[in-house]
CSV table of C-alpha atoms in Angstrom, one decimal:
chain,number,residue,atom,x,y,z
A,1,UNK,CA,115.3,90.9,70.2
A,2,UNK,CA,113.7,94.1,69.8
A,3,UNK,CA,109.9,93.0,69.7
A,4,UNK,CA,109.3,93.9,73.6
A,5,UNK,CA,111.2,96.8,74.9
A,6,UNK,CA,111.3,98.1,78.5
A,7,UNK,CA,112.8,101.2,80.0
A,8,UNK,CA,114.9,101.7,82.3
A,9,UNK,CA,116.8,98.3,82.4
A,10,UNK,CA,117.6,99.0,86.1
A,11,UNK,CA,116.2,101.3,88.5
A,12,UNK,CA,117.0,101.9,92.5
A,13,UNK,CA,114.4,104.4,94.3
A,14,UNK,CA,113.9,105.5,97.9
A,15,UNK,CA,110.3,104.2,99.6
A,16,UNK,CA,109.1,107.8,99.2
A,17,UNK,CA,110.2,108.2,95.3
A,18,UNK,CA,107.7,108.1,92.5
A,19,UNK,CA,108.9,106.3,89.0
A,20,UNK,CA,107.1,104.7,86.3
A,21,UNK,CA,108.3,101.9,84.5
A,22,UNK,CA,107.9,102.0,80.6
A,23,UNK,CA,107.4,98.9,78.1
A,24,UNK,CA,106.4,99.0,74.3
A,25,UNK,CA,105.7,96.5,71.4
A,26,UNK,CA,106.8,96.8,68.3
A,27,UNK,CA,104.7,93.8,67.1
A,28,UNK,CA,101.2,94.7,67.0
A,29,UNK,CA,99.9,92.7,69.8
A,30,UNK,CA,96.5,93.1,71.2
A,31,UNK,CA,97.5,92.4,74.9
A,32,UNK,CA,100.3,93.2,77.7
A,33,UNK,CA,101.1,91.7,80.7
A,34,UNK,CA,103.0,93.2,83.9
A,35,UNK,CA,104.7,90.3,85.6
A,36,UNK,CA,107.0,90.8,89.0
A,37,UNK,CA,110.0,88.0,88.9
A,38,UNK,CA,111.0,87.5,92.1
A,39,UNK,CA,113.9,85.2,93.6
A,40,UNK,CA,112.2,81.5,94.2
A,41,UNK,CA,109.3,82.4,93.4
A,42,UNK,CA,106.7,82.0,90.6
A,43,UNK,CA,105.9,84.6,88.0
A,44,UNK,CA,103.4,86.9,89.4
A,45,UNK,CA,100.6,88.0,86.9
A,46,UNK,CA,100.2,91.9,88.2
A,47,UNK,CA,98.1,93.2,85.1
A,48,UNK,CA,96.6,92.2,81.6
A,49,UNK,CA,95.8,94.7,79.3
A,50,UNK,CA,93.3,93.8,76.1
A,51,UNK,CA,93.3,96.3,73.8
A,52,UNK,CA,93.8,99.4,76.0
A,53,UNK,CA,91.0,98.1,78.6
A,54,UNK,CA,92.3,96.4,82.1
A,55,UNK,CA,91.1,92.8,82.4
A,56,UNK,CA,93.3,91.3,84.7
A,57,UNK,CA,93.8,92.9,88.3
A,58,UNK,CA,95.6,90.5,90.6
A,59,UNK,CA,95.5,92.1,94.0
A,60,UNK,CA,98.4,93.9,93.2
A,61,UNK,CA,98.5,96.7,96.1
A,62,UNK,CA,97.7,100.1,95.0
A,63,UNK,CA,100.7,101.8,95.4
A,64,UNK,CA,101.8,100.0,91.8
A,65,UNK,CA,99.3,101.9,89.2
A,66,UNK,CA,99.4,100.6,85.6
A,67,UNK,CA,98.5,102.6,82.6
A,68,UNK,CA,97.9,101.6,79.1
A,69,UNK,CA,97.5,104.5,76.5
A,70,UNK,CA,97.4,102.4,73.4
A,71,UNK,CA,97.8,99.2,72.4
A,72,UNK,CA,101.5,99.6,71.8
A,73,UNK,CA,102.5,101.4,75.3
A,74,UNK,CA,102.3,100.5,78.6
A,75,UNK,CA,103.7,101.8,82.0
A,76,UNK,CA,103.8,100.7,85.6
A,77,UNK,CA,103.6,103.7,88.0
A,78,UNK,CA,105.4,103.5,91.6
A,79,UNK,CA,104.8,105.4,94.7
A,80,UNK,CA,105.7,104.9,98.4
A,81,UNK,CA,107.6,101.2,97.5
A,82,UNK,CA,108.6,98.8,100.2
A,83,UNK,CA,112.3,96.8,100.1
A,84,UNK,CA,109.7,93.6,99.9
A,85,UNK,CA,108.7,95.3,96.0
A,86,UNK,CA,112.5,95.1,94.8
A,87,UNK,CA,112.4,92.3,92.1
A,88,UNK,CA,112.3,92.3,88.3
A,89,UNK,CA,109.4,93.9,86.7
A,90,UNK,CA,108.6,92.1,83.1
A,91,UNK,CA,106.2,93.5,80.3
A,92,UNK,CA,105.0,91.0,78.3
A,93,UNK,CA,102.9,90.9,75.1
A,94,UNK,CA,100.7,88.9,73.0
A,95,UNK,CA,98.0,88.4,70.0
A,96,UNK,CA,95.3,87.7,72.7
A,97,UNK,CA,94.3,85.3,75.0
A,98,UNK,CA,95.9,81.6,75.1
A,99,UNK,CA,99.1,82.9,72.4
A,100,UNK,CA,102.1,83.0,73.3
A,101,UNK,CA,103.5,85.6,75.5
A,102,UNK,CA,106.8,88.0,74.4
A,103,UNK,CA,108.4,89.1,77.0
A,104,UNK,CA,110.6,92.3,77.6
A,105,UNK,CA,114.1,92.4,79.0
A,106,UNK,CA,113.0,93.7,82.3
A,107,UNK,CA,113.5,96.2,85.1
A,108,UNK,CA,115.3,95.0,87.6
A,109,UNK,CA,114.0,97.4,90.4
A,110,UNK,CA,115.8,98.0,94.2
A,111,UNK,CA,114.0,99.6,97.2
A,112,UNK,CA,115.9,101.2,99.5
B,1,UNK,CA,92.6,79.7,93.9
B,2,UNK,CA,94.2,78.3,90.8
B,3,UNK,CA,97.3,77.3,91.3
B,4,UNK,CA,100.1,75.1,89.0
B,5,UNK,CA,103.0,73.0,90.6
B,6,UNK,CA,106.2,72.3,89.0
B,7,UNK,CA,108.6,69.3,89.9
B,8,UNK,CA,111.6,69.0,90.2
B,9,UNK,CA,113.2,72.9,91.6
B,10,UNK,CA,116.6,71.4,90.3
B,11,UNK,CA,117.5,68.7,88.2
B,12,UNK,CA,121.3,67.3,87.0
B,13,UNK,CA,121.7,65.5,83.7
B,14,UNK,CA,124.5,64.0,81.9
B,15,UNK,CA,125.1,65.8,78.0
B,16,UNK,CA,123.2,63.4,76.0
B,17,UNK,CA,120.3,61.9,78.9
B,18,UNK,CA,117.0,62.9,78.9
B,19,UNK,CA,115.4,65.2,80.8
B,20,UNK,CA,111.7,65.6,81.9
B,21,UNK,CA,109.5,68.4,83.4
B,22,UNK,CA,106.8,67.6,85.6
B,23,UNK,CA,103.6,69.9,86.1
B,24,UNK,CA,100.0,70.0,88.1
B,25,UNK,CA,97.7,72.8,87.7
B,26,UNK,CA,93.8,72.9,89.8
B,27,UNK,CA,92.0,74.7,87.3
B,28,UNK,CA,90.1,72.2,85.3
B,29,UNK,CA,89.3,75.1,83.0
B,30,UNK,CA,92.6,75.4,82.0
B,31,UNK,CA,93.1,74.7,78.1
B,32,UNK,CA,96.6,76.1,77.0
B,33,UNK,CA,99.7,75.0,78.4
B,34,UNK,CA,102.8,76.9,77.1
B,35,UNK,CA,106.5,76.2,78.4
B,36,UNK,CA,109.0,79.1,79.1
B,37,UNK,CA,112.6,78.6,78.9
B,38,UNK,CA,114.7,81.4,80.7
B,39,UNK,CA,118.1,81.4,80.3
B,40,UNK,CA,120.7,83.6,82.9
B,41,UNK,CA,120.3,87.5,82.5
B,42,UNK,CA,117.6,86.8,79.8
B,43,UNK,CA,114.3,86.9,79.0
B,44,UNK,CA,111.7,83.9,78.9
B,45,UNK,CA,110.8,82.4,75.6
B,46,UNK,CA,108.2,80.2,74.7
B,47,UNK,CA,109.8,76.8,73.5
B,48,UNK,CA,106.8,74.6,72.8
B,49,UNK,CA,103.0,74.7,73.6
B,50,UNK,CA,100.3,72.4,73.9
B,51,UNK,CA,96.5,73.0,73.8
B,52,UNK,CA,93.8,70.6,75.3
B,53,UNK,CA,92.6,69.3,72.0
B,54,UNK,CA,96.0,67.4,72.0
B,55,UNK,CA,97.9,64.9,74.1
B,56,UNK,CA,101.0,65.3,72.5
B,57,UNK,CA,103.6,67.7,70.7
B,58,UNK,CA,107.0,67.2,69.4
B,59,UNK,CA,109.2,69.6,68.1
B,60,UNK,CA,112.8,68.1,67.6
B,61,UNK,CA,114.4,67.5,70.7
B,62,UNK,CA,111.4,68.6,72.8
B,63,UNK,CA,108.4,67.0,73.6
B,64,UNK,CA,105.0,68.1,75.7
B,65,UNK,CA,102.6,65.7,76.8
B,66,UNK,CA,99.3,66.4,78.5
B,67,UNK,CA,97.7,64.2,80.8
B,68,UNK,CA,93.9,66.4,81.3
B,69,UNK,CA,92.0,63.5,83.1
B,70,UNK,CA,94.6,63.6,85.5
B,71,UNK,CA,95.9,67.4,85.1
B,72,UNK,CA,98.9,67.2,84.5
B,73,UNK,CA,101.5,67.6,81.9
B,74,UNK,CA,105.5,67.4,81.3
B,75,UNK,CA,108.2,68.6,79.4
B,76,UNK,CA,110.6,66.2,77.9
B,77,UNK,CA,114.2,67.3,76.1
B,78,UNK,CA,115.6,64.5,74.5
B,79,UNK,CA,119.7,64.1,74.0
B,80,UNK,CA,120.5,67.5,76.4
B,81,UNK,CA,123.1,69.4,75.6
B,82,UNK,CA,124.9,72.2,77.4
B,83,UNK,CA,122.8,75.0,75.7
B,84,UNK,CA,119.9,73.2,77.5
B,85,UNK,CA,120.9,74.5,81.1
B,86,UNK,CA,118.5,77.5,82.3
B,87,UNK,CA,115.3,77.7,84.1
B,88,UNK,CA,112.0,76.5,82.8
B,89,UNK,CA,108.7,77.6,83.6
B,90,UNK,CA,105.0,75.5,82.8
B,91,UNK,CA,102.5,77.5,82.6
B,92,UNK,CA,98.1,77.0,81.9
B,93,UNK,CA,95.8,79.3,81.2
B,94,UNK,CA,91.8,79.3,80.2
B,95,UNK,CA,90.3,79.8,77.2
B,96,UNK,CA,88.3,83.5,77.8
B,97,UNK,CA,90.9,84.5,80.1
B,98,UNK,CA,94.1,86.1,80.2
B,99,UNK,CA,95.5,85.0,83.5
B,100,UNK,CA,98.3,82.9,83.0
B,101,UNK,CA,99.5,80.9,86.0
B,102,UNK,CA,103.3,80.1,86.0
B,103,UNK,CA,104.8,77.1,87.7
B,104,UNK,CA,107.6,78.2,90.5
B,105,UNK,CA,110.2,76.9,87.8
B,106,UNK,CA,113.3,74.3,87.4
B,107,UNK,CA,116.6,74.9,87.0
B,108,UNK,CA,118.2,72.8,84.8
B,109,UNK,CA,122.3,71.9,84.5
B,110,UNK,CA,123.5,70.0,81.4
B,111,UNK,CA,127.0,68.7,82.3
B,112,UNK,CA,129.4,68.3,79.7
């Protein structure tokens, strides 16, 4: 399973730290998701990117800063994070809207 | 705002019964309606999909039906085996869009 890949797998930072968060797709898919996996609770849509432009922006609080330089790379920079962000942080991709969605293997992210 | 439910959290079946999926979503927009199947540690993987030109898919052992007068639609496995157990998700999405709402999931245990 080597279509999605994310880096680092896990990652613990301090609430003053700043990280990024690192996903790419090997499978020449025009769109990539950010998704926070959280215990009990639904997937949460954080950010779409279609080719390289933001079209999805769901109120995600601005201390979580997505970047997408190409259509193959995407990151999720982190500053000044709070316990409540800890969580898995999935990258997904896709052909375009309504297709399905390949998913990465994760961060699984701690706050202390 | 849009939202999809997902019923039941947990469900229990016997190696062999039948299982089914049940999920409402508000958006009467909504026009793709992919199922996620998430096994422990792993990633979530599409397992069948269903668009709203269709009211029913089959593929083997799993089934999708789509209800869109009444918005809803369910997943059904057929003769469940052990590999079954892990967490589903439902999902819908819009056609124009790329926000894909996820239901909150259901955990599924296949007892041998």
């Amino acid at each position: 399973e080597t279509g999605v890949t994310q880096t680092p797998r896990h990652l613990v930072m301090g609430m003053t730290n700043k990280k990024s968060l690192k996903c790419e797709q090997h499978l020449g898919h025009n769109a990539m998701y950010w998704y926070k996996q959280s215990a009990k609770k639904p997937l949460e849509l954080m950010f779409v990117y279609s080719l390289e432009e933001r079209v999805e922006n769901n109120s995600v609080p601005s201390r979580f800063s997505p970047e997408c330089p190409n259509s193959s790379h995407l990151f999720l920079h982190l500053h000044t994070l709070q316990p409540e962000d800890s969580a898995l942080y999935l990258c997904a991709s896709s052909r375009g809207e309504n297709y399905e969605q390949y998913f990465g293997p994760g961060t699984r992210l701690t706050v202390t | 705002g849009e939202n999809v439910e997902q019923h039941p959290s947990t469900l229990s079946v016997q190696e062999g019964d039948s299982a089914v999926i049940k999920c409402t979503y508000s958006d009467s927009a909504s026009n793709y309606f992919p199922w996620y199947k998430q096994e422990l540690g792993k990633r979530p993987q599409l397992i069948i999909d269903i668009r709203s030109n269709v009211g029913e898919k089959k593929d083997q052992r799993i089934a999708v039906t789509l209800n869109k007068t009444a918005k809803h639609f369910s997943l059904h496995i057929t003769e469940t085996q052990p590999e079954d157990s892990a967490v589903y998700f439902c999902a819908a999405s819009e056609t124009g869009g790329f926000k894909t709402i996820f239901g909150a999931g259901t955990r599924l245990f296949v007892k041998a």
